[in-house]
Amino acid sequence: VGSGGMGAVYLARDPRLDKLGAIKKVKVPANLEKEIHSEIVQRFYREARAMASLNHPNIVTVYDLGEDEETKECFMVMEYLEGKSLDKVIEEDKFLSEELTLKIAIQACDALDYLHRKQVVHRDIKPGNMIYCSDEIIKLMDFGLVRRDDNLNLTRAGTLLGSVLFMPLEQIQNPKNVDSKVDMYSFGV
């Protein structure tokens, strides 16, 4: 279905329920140092757990998390969303109508408000991390840089993670000390 810097997403079908789903697998190059490999796997598990703890109509739902016994590849099973990423919608229709823009903004802000009340900071809000579904619902996805209020920080000193074009200066200068304001700034951009 798609791929990014850290993983790929595949369309899947549960044969018992005859239901479509999406499987996201993390890409971990075999030649990485053990510490970096472990950090990537921890980040992936953290993403899945954060998403699974959320229940909101504008946030993609996670159903399962696991590891392939043979390949040792980590994966998560999520709801399959029919639609396009918001960046593709914007690219195809340069000037969205006021009505559609407001519909998208209200749904995205509702999802962000929910996240922030749950003490979760996404840290990578951008159109490419939102799906515009065929039923005109926006779904926030890709929680790979999520930060929860659980004192576990997987961002190393000197490491910049995220999409610089949507990132506030505070997140660039001090990525360990961010709060919900970084998501609101990024959404505004």
mmCIF file of C-alpha atoms in Angstrom:
data_model
loop_
_atom_site.group_PDB
_atom_site.id
_atom_site.type_symbol
_atom_site.label_atom_id
_atom_site.label_comp_id
_atom_site.label_asym_id
_atom_site.label_seq_id
_atom_site.Cartn_x
_atom_site.Cartn_y
_atom_site.Cartn_z
ATOM 1 C CA VAL A 1 0.000 0.000 0.000
ATOM 2 C CA GLY A 2 2.894 2.349 0.769
ATOM 3 C CA SER A 3 6.316 2.742 2.285
ATOM 4 C CA GLY A 4 8.342 5.337 4.110
ATOM 5 C CA GLY A 5 11.739 5.778 5.644
ATOM 6 C CA MET A 6 11.244 3.273 8.453
ATOM 7 C CA GLY A 7 8.667 0.835 7.181
ATOM 8 C CA ALA A 8 6.211 -0.476 4.660
ATOM 9 C CA VAL A 9 2.453 -0.992 4.853
ATOM 10 C CA TYR A 10 0.746 -3.947 3.183
ATOM 11 C CA LEU A 11 -2.892 -4.656 2.445
ATOM 12 C CA ALA A 12 -4.021 -7.811 4.237
ATOM 13 C CA ARG A 13 -7.178 -9.840 4.670
ATOM 14 C CA ASP A 14 -8.166 -11.758 7.774
ATOM 15 C CA PRO A 15 -9.462 -15.057 6.304
ATOM 16 C CA ARG A 16 -11.488 -15.936 9.412
ATOM 17 C CA LEU A 17 -13.366 -12.629 9.545
ATOM 18 C CA ASP A 18 -13.084 -11.876 5.816
ATOM 19 C CA LYS A 19 -12.014 -8.351 6.749
ATOM 20 C CA LEU A 20 -9.370 -6.103 5.198
ATOM 21 C CA GLY A 21 -6.596 -4.676 7.318
ATOM 22 C CA ALA A 22 -3.196 -3.078 6.936
ATOM 23 C CA ILE A 23 0.057 -4.539 8.200
ATOM 24 C CA LYS A 24 2.907 -2.157 8.929
ATOM 25 C CA LYS A 25 6.357 -3.723 9.102
ATOM 26 C CA VAL A 26 9.398 -1.899 10.380
ATOM 27 C CA LYS A 27 12.502 -1.913 8.181
ATOM 28 C CA VAL A 28 15.618 -2.578 10.224
ATOM 29 C CA PRO A 29 18.798 -2.915 8.141
ATOM 30 C CA ALA A 30 20.746 -6.009 9.203
ATOM 31 C CA ASN A 31 24.087 -4.179 9.423
ATOM 32 C CA LEU A 32 23.022 -1.749 12.170
ATOM 33 C CA GLU A 33 24.700 -1.577 15.543
ATOM 34 C CA LYS A 34 22.811 -3.601 18.147
ATOM 35 C CA GLU A 35 21.956 -0.457 20.163
ATOM 36 C CA ILE A 36 20.469 1.364 17.148
ATOM 37 C CA HIS A 37 18.575 -1.770 16.074
ATOM 38 C CA SER A 38 17.107 -2.049 19.574
ATOM 39 C CA GLU A 39 16.140 1.642 19.548
ATOM 40 C CA ILE A 40 14.259 1.262 16.242
ATOM 41 C CA VAL A 41 12.376 -1.782 17.526
ATOM 42 C CA GLN A 42 11.536 0.000 20.812
ATOM 43 C CA ARG A 43 10.271 3.029 18.873
ATOM 44 C CA PHE A 44 8.067 0.775 16.696
ATOM 45 C CA TYR A 45 6.585 -0.989 19.736
ATOM 46 C CA ARG A 46 6.048 2.355 21.403
ATOM 47 C CA GLU A 47 4.217 3.636 18.313
ATOM 48 C CA ALA A 48 1.942 0.575 18.259
ATOM 49 C CA ARG A 49 1.194 0.746 21.979
ATOM 50 C CA ALA A 50 0.455 4.467 21.823
ATOM 51 C CA MET A 51 -1.901 4.005 18.878
ATOM 52 C CA ALA A 52 -3.594 0.993 20.489
ATOM 53 C CA SER A 53 -4.282 3.027 23.641
ATOM 54 C CA LEU A 54 -6.250 5.590 21.631
ATOM 55 C CA ASN A 55 -9.893 5.353 20.641
ATOM 56 C CA HIS A 56 -10.982 8.218 18.424
ATOM 57 C CA PRO A 57 -12.836 8.336 15.088
ATOM 58 C CA ASN A 58 -10.070 10.477 13.541
ATOM 59 C CA ILE A 59 -7.139 8.286 14.602
ATOM 60 C CA VAL A 60 -6.254 5.015 12.868
ATOM 61 C CA THR A 61 -7.032 1.937 14.991
ATOM 62 C CA VAL A 62 -4.374 -0.660 15.840
ATOM 63 C CA TYR A 63 -5.534 -4.245 16.362
ATOM 64 C CA ASP A 64 -2.381 -6.244 16.997
ATOM 65 C CA LEU A 65 1.387 -6.134 17.415
ATOM 66 C CA GLY A 66 3.872 -8.915 16.906
ATOM 67 C CA GLU A 67 7.100 -10.283 15.546
ATOM 68 C CA ASP A 68 7.553 -12.776 12.719
ATOM 69 C CA GLU A 69 9.089 -15.889 14.309
ATOM 70 C CA GLU A 70 11.272 -16.674 11.287
ATOM 71 C CA THR A 71 12.440 -13.241 10.105
ATOM 72 C CA LYS A 72 12.204 -11.451 13.485
ATOM 73 C CA GLU A 73 10.521 -8.527 11.687
ATOM 74 C CA CYS A 74 8.162 -6.466 13.862
ATOM 75 C CA PHE A 75 4.684 -5.697 12.585
ATOM 76 C CA MET A 76 1.438 -4.078 13.657
ATOM 77 C CA VAL A 77 -2.017 -4.748 12.281
ATOM 78 C CA MET A 78 -4.224 -1.705 11.735
ATOM 79 C CA GLU A 79 -7.533 -0.835 10.178
ATOM 80 C CA TYR A 80 -7.360 -0.494 6.402
ATOM 81 C CA LEU A 81 -8.298 2.987 5.237
ATOM 82 C CA GLU A 82 -9.639 3.614 1.758
ATOM 83 C CA GLY A 83 -8.514 7.026 0.661
ATOM 84 C CA LYS A 84 -5.474 9.180 -0.023
ATOM 85 C CA SER A 85 -2.970 10.932 2.157
ATOM 86 C CA LEU A 86 -3.893 14.567 2.595
ATOM 87 C CA ASP A 87 -0.696 15.691 0.845
ATOM 88 C CA LYS A 88 -1.859 13.837 -2.301
ATOM 89 C CA VAL A 89 -5.314 15.437 -2.056
ATOM 90 C CA ILE A 90 -3.709 18.886 -1.802
ATOM 91 C CA GLU A 91 -1.313 18.100 -4.666
ATOM 92 C CA GLU A 92 -4.181 17.035 -6.948
ATOM 93 C CA ASP A 93 -6.500 19.924 -6.023
ATOM 94 C CA LYS A 94 -4.247 22.895 -5.241
ATOM 95 C CA PHE A 95 -7.110 24.988 -3.823
ATOM 96 C CA LEU A 96 -9.408 23.035 -1.533
ATOM 97 C CA SER A 97 -12.836 24.534 -1.006
ATOM 98 C CA GLU A 98 -13.444 26.478 2.179
ATOM 99 C CA GLU A 99 -16.032 23.887 3.211
ATOM 100 C CA LEU A 100 -13.632 20.944 2.753
ATOM 101 C CA THR A 101 -10.762 22.803 4.425
ATOM 102 C CA LEU A 102 -12.913 23.501 7.491
ATOM 103 C CA LYS A 103 -14.180 19.905 7.581
ATOM 104 C CA ILE A 104 -10.591 18.612 7.533
ATOM 105 C CA ALA A 105 -9.366 21.175 10.082
ATOM 106 C CA ILE A 106 -12.156 20.468 12.555
ATOM 107 C CA GLN A 107 -11.557 16.719 12.442
ATOM 108 C CA ALA A 108 -7.773 17.076 12.721
ATOM 109 C CA CYS A 109 -8.062 19.512 15.631
ATOM 110 C CA ASP A 110 -10.513 17.183 17.368
ATOM 111 C CA ALA A 111 -7.991 14.318 17.034
ATOM 112 C CA LEU A 112 -5.140 16.512 18.302
ATOM 113 C CA ASP A 113 -7.207 17.729 21.251
ATOM 114 C CA TYR A 114 -7.943 14.096 22.149
ATOM 115 C CA LEU A 115 -4.241 13.158 21.856
ATOM 116 C CA HIS A 116 -3.126 16.034 24.012
ATOM 117 C CA ARG A 117 -5.725 15.316 26.707
ATOM 118 C CA LYS A 118 -4.245 11.780 26.792
ATOM 119 C CA GLN A 119 -0.754 13.310 27.293
ATOM 120 C CA VAL A 120 0.390 12.121 23.839
ATOM 121 C CA VAL A 121 2.414 14.331 21.481
ATOM 122 C CA HIS A 122 2.566 13.141 17.858
ATOM 123 C CA ARG A 123 5.676 15.198 16.871
ATOM 124 C CA ASP A 124 5.239 14.677 13.118
ATOM 125 C CA ILE A 125 1.982 16.350 12.119
ATOM 126 C CA LYS A 126 1.892 16.942 8.365
ATOM 127 C CA PRO A 127 -0.502 16.246 5.465
ATOM 128 C CA GLY A 128 1.378 13.042 4.615
ATOM 129 C CA ASN A 129 0.443 11.621 8.032
ATOM 130 C CA MET A 130 -3.287 12.169 7.567
ATOM 131 C CA ILE A 131 -5.530 10.036 5.377
ATOM 132 C CA TYR A 132 -8.540 11.581 3.685
ATOM 133 C CA CYS A 133 -10.913 8.637 3.516
ATOM 134 C CA SER A 134 -13.537 8.071 0.844
ATOM 135 C CA ASP A 135 -16.285 8.906 3.375
ATOM 136 C CA GLU A 136 -14.743 12.402 3.960
ATOM 137 C CA ILE A 137 -13.247 11.396 7.298
ATOM 138 C CA ILE A 138 -9.696 12.428 8.181
ATOM 139 C CA LYS A 139 -7.595 9.885 10.080
ATOM 140 C CA LEU A 140 -4.344 10.745 11.812
ATOM 141 C CA MET A 141 -1.696 8.047 11.428
ATOM 142 C CA ASP A 142 2.031 7.329 11.631
ATOM 143 C CA PHE A 143 2.862 7.725 15.302
ATOM 144 C CA GLY A 144 6.501 6.743 14.781
ATOM 145 C CA LEU A 145 7.773 9.811 16.673
ATOM 146 C CA VAL A 146 5.115 9.770 19.377
ATOM 147 C CA ARG A 147 5.989 11.033 22.811
ATOM 148 C CA ARG A 148 3.947 9.998 25.812
ATOM 149 C CA ASP A 149 4.112 11.350 29.296
ATOM 150 C CA ASP A 150 5.775 8.179 30.602
ATOM 151 C CA ASN A 151 9.355 9.418 31.104
ATOM 152 C CA LEU A 152 10.691 7.071 28.408
ATOM 153 C CA ASN A 153 12.540 9.127 25.834
ATOM 154 C CA LEU A 154 13.984 7.437 22.781
ATOM 155 C CA THR A 155 15.400 10.593 21.208
ATOM 156 C CA ARG A 156 19.175 10.686 21.488
ATOM 157 C CA ALA A 157 21.089 13.933 21.965
ATOM 158 C CA GLY A 158 21.959 15.452 18.603
ATOM 159 C CA THR A 159 19.200 13.524 16.804
ATOM 160 C CA LEU A 160 16.608 15.449 14.824
ATOM 161 C CA LEU A 161 13.505 13.442 14.002
ATOM 162 C CA GLY A 162 10.498 14.644 12.078
ATOM 163 C CA SER A 163 9.672 16.721 9.030
ATOM 164 C CA VAL A 164 11.662 19.936 9.185
ATOM 165 C CA LEU A 165 9.277 21.852 6.905
ATOM 166 C CA PHE A 166 6.490 21.456 9.493
ATOM 167 C CA MET A 167 8.597 21.657 12.649
ATOM 168 C CA PRO A 168 8.728 24.600 15.081
ATOM 169 C CA LEU A 169 12.115 26.014 15.999
ATOM 170 C CA GLU A 170 11.722 24.741 19.585
ATOM 171 C CA GLN A 171 11.510 21.146 18.344
ATOM 172 C CA ILE A 172 14.600 21.605 16.179
ATOM 173 C CA GLN A 173 16.602 23.173 19.012
ATOM 174 C CA ASN A 174 15.522 20.802 21.786
ATOM 175 C CA PRO A 175 13.663 17.702 20.502
ATOM 176 C CA LYS A 176 13.597 16.108 23.972
ATOM 177 C CA ASN A 177 11.627 18.967 25.521
ATOM 178 C CA VAL A 178 8.479 19.231 23.430
ATOM 179 C CA ASP A 179 4.821 19.422 24.335
ATOM 180 C CA SER A 180 1.485 19.615 22.548
ATOM 181 C CA LYS A 181 2.325 23.070 21.160
ATOM 182 C CA VAL A 182 4.655 21.482 18.565
ATOM 183 C CA ASP A 183 1.713 19.541 17.108
ATOM 184 C CA MET A 184 -0.443 22.669 16.948
ATOM 185 C CA TYR A 185 2.344 24.626 15.246
ATOM 186 C CA SER A 186 2.877 21.849 12.700
ATOM 187 C CA PHE A 187 -0.856 21.627 12.018
ATOM 188 C CA GLY A 188 -0.947 25.391 11.467
ATOM 189 C CA VAL A 189 1.822 25.115 8.898
#
